mmCIF file of C-alpha atoms and ligand atoms in Angstrom:
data_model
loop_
_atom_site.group_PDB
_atom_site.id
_atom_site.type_symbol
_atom_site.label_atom_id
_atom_site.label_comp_id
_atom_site.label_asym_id
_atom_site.label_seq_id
_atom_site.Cartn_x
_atom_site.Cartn_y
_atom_site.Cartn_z
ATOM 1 C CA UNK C 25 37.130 23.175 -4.312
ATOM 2 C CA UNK C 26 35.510 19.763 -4.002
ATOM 3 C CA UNK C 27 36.037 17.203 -6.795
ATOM 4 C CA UNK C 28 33.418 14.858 -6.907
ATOM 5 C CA UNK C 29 32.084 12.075 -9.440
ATOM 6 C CA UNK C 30 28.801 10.682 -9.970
ATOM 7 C CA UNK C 31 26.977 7.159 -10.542
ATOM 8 C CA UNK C 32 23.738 8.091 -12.053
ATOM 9 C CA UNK C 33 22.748 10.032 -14.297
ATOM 10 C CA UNK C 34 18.942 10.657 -14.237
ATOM 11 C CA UNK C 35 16.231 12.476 -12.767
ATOM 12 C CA UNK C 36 18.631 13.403 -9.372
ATOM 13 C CA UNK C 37 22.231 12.690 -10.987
ATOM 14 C CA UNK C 38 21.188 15.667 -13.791
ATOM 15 C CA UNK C 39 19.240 17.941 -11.673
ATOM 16 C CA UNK C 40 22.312 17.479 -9.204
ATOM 17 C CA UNK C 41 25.015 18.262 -12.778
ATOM 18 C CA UNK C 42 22.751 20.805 -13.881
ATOM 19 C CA UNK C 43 22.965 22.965 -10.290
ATOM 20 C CA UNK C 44 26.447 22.468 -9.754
ATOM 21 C CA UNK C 45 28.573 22.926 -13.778
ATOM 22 C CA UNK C 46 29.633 26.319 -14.073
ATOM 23 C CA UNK C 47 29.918 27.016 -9.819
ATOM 24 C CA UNK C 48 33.579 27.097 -8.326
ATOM 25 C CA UNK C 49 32.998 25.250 -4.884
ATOM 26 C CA UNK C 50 32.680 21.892 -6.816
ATOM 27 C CA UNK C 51 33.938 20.473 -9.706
ATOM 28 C CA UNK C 52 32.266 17.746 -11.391
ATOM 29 C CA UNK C 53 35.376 14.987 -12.867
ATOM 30 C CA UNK C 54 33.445 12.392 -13.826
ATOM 31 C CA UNK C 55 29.928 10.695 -14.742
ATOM 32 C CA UNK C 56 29.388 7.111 -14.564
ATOM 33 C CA UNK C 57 26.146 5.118 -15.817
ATOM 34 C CA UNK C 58 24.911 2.430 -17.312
ATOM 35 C CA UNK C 59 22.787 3.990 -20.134
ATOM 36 C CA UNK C 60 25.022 5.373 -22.605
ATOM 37 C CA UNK C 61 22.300 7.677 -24.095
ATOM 38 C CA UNK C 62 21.922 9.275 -20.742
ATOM 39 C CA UNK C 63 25.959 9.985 -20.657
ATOM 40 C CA UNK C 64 25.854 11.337 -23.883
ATOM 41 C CA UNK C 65 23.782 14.124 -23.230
ATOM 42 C CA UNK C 66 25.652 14.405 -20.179
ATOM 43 C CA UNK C 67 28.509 15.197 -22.524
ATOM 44 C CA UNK C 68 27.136 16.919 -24.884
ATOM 45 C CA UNK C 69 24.885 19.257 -22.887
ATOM 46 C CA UNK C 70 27.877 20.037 -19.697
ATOM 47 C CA UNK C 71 31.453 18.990 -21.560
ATOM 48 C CA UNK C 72 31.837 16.462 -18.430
ATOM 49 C CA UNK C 73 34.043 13.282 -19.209
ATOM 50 C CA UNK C 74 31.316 10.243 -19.045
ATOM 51 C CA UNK C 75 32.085 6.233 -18.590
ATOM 52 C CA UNK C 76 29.972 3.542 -18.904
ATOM 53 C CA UNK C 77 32.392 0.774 -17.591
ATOM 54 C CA UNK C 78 32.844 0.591 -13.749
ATOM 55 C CA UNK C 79 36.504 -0.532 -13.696
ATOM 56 C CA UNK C 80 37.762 2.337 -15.921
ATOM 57 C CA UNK C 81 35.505 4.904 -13.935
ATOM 58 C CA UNK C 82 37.127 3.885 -10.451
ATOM 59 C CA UNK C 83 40.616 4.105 -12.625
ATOM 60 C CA UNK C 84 40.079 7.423 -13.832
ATOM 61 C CA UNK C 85 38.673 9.198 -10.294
ATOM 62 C CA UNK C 86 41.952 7.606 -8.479
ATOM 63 C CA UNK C 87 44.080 9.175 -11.173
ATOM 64 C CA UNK C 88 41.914 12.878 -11.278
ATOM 65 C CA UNK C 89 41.771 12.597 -7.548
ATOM 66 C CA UNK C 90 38.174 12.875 -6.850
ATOM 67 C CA UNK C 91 37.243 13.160 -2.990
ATOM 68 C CA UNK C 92 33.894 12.115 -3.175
ATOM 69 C CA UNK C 93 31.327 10.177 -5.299
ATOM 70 C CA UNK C 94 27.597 11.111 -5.209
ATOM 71 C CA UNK C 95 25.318 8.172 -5.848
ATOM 72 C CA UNK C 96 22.398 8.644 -7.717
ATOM 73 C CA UNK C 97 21.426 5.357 -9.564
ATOM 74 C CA UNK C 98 19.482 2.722 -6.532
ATOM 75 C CA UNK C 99 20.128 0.257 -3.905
ATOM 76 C CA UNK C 100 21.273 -2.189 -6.311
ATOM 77 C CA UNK C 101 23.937 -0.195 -7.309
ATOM 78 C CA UNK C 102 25.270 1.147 -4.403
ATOM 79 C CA UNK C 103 25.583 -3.139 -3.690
ATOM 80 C CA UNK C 104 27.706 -3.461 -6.782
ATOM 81 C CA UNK C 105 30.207 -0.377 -6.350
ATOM 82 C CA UNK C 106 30.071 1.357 -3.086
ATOM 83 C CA UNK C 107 32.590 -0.709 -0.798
ATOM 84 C CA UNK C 108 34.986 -0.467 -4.519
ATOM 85 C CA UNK C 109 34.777 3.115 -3.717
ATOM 86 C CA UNK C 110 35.580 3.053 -0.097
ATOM 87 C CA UNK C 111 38.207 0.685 -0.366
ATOM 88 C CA UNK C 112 40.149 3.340 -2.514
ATOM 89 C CA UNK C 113 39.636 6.083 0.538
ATOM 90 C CA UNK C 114 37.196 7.915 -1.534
ATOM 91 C CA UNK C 115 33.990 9.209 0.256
ATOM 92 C CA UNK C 116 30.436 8.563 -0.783
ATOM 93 C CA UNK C 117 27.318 10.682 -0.483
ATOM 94 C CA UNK C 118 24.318 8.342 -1.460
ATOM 95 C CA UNK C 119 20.998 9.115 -1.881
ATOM 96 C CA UNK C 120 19.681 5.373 -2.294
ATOM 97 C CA UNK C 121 19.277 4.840 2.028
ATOM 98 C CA UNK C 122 17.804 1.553 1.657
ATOM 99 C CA UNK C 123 20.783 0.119 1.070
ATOM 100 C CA UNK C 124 20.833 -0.060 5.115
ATOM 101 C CA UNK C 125 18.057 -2.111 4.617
ATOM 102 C CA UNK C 126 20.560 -4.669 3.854
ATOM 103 C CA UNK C 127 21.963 -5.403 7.491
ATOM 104 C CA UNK C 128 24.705 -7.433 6.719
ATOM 105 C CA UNK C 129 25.571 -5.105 3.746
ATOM 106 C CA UNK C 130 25.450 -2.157 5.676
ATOM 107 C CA UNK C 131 28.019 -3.539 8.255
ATOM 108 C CA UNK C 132 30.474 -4.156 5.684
ATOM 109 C CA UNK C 133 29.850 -0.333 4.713
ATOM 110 C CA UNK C 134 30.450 0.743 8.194
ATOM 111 C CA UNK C 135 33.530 -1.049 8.756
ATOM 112 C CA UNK C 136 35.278 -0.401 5.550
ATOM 113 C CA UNK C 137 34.399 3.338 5.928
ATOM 114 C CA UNK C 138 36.047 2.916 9.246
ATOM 115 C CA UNK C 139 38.940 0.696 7.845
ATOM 116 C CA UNK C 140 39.683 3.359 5.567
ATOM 117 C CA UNK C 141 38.861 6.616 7.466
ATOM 118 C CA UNK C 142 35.868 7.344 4.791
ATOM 119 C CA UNK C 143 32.885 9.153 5.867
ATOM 120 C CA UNK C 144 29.470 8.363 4.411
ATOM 121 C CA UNK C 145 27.237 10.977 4.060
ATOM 122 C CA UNK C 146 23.001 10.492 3.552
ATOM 123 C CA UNK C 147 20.982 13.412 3.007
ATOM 124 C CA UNK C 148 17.153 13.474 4.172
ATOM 125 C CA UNK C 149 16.022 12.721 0.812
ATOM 126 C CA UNK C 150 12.295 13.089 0.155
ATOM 127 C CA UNK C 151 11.172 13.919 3.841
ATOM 128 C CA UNK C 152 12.046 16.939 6.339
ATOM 129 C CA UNK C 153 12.267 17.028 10.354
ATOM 130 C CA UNK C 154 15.382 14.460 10.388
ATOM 131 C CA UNK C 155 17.023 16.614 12.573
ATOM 132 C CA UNK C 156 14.320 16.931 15.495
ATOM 133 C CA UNK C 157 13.943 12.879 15.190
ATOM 134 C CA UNK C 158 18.129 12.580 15.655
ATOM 135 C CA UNK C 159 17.609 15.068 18.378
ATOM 136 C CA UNK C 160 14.238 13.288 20.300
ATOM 137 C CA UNK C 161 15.983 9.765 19.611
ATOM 138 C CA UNK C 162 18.839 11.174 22.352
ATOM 139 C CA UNK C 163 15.821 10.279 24.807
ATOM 140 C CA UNK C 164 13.776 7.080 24.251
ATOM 141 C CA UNK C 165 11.353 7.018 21.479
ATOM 142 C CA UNK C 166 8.174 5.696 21.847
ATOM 143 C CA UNK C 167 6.881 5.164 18.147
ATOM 144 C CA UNK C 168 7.902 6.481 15.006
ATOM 145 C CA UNK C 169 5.390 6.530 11.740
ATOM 146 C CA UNK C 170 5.724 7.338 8.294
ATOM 147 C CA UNK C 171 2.343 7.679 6.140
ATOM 148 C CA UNK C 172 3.148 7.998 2.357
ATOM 149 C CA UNK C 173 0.418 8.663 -0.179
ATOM 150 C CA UNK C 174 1.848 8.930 -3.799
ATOM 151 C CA UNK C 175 -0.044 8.807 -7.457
ATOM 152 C CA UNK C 176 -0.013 5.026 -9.332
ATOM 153 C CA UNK C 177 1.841 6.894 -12.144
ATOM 154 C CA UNK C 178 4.783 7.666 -9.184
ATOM 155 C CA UNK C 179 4.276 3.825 -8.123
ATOM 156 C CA UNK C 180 4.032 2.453 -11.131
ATOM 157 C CA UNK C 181 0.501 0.447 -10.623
ATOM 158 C CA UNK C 182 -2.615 0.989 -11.622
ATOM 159 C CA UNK C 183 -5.374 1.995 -8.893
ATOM 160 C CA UNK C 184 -8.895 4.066 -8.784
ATOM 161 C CA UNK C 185 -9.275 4.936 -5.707
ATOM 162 C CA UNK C 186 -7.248 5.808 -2.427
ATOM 163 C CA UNK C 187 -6.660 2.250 -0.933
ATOM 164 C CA UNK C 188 -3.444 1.240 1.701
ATOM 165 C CA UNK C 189 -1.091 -0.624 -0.621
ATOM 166 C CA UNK C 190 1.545 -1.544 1.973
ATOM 167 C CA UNK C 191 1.659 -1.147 6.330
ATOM 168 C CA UNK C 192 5.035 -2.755 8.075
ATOM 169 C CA UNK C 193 7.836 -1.967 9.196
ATOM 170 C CA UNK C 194 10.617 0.126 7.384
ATOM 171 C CA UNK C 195 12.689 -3.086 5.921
ATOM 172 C CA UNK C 196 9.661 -4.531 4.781
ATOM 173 C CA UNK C 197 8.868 -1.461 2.956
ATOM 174 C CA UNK C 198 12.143 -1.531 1.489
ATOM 175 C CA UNK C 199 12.626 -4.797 0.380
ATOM 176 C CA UNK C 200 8.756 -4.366 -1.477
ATOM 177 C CA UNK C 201 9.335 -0.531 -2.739
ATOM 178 C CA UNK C 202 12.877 0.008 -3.312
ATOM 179 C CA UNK C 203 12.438 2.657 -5.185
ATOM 180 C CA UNK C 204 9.918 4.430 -3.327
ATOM 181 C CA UNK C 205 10.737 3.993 0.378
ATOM 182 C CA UNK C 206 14.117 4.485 0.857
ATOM 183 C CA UNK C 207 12.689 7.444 2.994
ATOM 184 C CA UNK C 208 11.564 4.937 5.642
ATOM 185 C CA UNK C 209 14.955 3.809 5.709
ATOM 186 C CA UNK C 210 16.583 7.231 6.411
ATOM 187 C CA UNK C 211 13.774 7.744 9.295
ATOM 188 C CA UNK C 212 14.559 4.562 10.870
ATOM 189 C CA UNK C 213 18.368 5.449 11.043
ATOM 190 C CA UNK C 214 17.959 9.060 12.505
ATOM 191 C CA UNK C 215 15.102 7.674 14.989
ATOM 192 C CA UNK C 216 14.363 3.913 16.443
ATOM 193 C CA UNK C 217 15.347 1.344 13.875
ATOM 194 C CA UNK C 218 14.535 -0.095 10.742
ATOM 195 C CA UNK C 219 12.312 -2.837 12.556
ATOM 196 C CA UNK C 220 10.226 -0.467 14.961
ATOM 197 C CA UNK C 221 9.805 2.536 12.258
ATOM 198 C CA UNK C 222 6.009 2.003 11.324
ATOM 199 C CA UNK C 223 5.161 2.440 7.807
ATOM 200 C CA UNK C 224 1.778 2.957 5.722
ATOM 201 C CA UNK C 225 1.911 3.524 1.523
ATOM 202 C CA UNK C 226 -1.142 4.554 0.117
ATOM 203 C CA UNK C 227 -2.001 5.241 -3.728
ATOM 204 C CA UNK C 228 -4.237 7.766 -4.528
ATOM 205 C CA UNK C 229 -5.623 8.499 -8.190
ATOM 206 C CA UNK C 230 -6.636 12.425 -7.025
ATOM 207 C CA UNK C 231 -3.310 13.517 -6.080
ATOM 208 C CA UNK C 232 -0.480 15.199 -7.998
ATOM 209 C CA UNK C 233 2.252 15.438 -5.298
ATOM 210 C CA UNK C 234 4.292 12.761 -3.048
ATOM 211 C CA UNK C 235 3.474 13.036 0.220
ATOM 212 C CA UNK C 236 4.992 11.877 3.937
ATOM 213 C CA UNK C 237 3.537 12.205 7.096
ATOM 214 C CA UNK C 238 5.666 11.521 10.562
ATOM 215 C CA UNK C 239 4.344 11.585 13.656
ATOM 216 C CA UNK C 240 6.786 10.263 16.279
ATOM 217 C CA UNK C 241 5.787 10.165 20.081
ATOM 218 C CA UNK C 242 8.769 10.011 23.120
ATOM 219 C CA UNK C 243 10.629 11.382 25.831
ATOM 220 C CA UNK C 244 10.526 14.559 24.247
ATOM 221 C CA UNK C 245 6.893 14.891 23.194
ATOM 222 C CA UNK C 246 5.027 15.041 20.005
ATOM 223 C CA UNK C 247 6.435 16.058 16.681
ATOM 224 C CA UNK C 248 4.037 16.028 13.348
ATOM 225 C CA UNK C 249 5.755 16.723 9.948
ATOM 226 C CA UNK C 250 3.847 16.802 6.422
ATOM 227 C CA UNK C 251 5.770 16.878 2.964
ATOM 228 C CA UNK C 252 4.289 17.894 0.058
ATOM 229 C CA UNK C 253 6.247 17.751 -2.814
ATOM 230 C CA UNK C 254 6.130 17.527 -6.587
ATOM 231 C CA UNK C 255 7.007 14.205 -8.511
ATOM 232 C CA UNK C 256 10.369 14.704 -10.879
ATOM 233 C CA UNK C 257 9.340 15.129 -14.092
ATOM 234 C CA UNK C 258 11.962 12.712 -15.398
ATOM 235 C CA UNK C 259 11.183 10.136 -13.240
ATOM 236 C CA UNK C 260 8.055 10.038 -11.229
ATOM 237 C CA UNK C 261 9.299 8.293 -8.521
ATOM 238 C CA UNK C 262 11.634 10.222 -7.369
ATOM 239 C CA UNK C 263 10.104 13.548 -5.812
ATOM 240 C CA UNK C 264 12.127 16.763 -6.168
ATOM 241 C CA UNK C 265 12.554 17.136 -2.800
ATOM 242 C CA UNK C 266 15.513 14.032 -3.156
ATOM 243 C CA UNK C 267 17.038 15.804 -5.524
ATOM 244 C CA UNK C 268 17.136 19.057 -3.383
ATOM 245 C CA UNK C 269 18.569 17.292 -0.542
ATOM 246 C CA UNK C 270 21.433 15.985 -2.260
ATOM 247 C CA UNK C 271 22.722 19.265 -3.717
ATOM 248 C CA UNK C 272 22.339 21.137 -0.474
ATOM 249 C CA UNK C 273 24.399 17.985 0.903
ATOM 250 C CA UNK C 274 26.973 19.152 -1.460
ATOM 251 C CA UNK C 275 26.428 22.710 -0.556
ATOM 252 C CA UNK C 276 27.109 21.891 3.219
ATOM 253 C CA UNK C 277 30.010 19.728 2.657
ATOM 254 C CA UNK C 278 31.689 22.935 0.672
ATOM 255 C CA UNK C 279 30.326 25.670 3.049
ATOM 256 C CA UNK C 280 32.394 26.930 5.881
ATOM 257 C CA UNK C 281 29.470 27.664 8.389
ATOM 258 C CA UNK C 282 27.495 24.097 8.088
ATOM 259 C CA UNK C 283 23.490 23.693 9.365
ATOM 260 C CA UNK C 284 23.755 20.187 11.008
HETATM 261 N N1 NAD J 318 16.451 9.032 -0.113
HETATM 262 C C1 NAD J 318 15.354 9.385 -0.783
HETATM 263 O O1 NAD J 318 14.456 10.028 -0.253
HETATM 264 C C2 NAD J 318 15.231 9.015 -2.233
HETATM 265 C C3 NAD J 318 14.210 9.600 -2.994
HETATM 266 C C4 NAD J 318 14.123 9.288 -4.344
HETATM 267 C C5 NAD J 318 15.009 8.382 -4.928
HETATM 268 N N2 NAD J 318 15.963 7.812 -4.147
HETATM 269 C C6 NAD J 318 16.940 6.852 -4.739
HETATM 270 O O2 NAD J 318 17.569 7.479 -5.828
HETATM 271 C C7 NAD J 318 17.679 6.555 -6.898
HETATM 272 C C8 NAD J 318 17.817 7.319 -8.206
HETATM 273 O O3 NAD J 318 16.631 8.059 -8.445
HETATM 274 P P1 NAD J 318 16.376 8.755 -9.860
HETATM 275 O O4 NAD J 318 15.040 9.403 -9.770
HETATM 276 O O5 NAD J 318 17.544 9.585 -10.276
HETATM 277 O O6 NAD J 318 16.282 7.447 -10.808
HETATM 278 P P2 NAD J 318 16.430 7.382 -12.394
HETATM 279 O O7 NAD J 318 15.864 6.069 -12.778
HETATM 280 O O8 NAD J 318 15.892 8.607 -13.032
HETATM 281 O O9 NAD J 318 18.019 7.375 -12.620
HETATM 282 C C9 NAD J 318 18.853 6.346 -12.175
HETATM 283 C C10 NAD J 318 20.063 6.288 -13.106
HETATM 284 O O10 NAD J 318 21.002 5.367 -12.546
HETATM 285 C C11 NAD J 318 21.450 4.492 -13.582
HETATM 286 N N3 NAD J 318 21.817 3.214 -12.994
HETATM 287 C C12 NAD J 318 20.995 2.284 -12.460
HETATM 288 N N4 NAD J 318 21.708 1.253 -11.992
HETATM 289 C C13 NAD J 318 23.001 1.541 -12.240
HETATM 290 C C14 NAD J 318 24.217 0.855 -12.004
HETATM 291 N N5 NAD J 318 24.234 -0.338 -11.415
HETATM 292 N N6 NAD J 318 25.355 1.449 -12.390
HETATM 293 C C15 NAD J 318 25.348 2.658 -12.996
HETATM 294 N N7 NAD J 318 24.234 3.362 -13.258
HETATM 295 C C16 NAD J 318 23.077 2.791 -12.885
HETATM 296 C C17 NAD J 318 20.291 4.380 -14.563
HETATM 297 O O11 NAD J 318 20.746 4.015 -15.849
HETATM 298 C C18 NAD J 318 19.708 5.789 -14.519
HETATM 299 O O12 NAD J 318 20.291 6.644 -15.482
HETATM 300 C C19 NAD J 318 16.422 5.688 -6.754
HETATM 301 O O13 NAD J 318 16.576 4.405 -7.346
HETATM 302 C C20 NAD J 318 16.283 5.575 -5.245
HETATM 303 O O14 NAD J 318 17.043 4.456 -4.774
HETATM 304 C C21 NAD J 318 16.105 8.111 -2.834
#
């Protein structure tokens, strides 16, 4: 059984508590977040043992033993806790990629993880066809570009019409949309970089779903992969897709035959 605890707990750290309590490949030990309400009905709904102060939290999963912790609450705080983490030899699963945005940042990641003989796992989030850019990127790639259209309810600003909001490269998307392009991020690190991954962001009043377009030329040839996907309810930001990824992350890591 995997025992795992969590930092986050809303639209992905409950659909990810929700999937999992009750299931005997992985225990949930502990819940950490800022917003106490959110704990709460952590609590109350699942019975899970909540915190709301970082120090105690890291306290409490070295004394229960917890293998890994799932992040689920942004960049910023993956900044604040996640070399904490490592430096204890616990894994970390995080779904907030841009953090390797943040080149000096992510170094430090890499070389505690290494330090301590910690993995870090990222799932594909919000987009698919991760696997066939790691594969193409064996060979030189050419060009690598996401397009991402989503509703000014998912990005938060107002807008009447389709219009191109944002075109750069993945850490400029980052650092401008942190919560809304840490897909670029991911695409960058499976294919050419975070400074030759292309990326567009357009709003567009008419549409209901999130959606990312790659096209990436190469070595290998052409490959052309469209996400649709539906908007968390919770948090519109956040498509379900993310949320998806992260528990079949989980599922993998407790699996005996493993998709890579
Ligand atoms: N890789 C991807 O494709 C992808 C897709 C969507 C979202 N994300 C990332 O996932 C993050 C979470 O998404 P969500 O929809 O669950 O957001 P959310 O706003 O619904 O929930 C985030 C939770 O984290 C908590 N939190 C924030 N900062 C914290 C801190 N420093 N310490 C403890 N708790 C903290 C908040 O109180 C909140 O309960 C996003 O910010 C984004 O970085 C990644």
């Amino acid at each position: 059984m995997l025992k795992i605890a969590m930092i986050g707990a809303g639209s992905i750290g409950q659909s990810i508590i929700d999937h999992f309590v009750g299931k005997k490949q992985l225990e949930i030990a502990l819940v950490y977040d800022l917003k106490t309400s959110s704990l709460e009905e952590v609590n109350k709904k699942y019975g899970i043992e909540v915190e709301s102060n970082f120090d105690k939290f890291l306290a409490r999963i070295k004394e229960v033993e917890v293998s890994l912790v799932v992040e689920a609450a942004g960049v910023e705080a993956v900044q604040s806790f996640s070399l904490s983490i490592l430096n204890e030899g616990i894994d970390l699963a995080l779904i907030s990629t841009g953090i390797f945005g943040k080149e000096d940042f992510a170094q430090e990641l890499k070389e505690v993880a290494e330090q301590k003989n910690c993995k870090i796992y990222l799932p594909s989030g919000a987009i698919a066809g991760l696997d066939g850019i790691r594969a193409a990127a064996v060979y030189p790639l050419e060009s690598v570009v996401l397009t991402t259209t989503k509703s000014p309810k998912s990005l938060g600003i107002e807008a009447k019409e389709r219009k191109l909001i944002f075109k750069g490269t993945a850490r400029e998307a980052i650092e401008k949309w942190p919560k809304n392009l840490n897909v670029g991020v991911s695409l960058a690190m499976a294919g050419i970089g975070i400074d030759e991954t292309q990326i567009k962001l357009f709003v567009d009043p008419s549409i209901e779903v999130n959606t990312h377009e790659i096209e990436a030329d190469g070595t290998f040839g052409h490959l052309s992969i469209a996400v649709e996907s539906f908007p968390s309810e919770m948090n519109p930001k956040s498509s379900i897709l993310a949320s998806l990824s992260m528990i079949n992350l989980l599922e993998r890591l407790t699996s005996h035959i493993i998709f890579m």
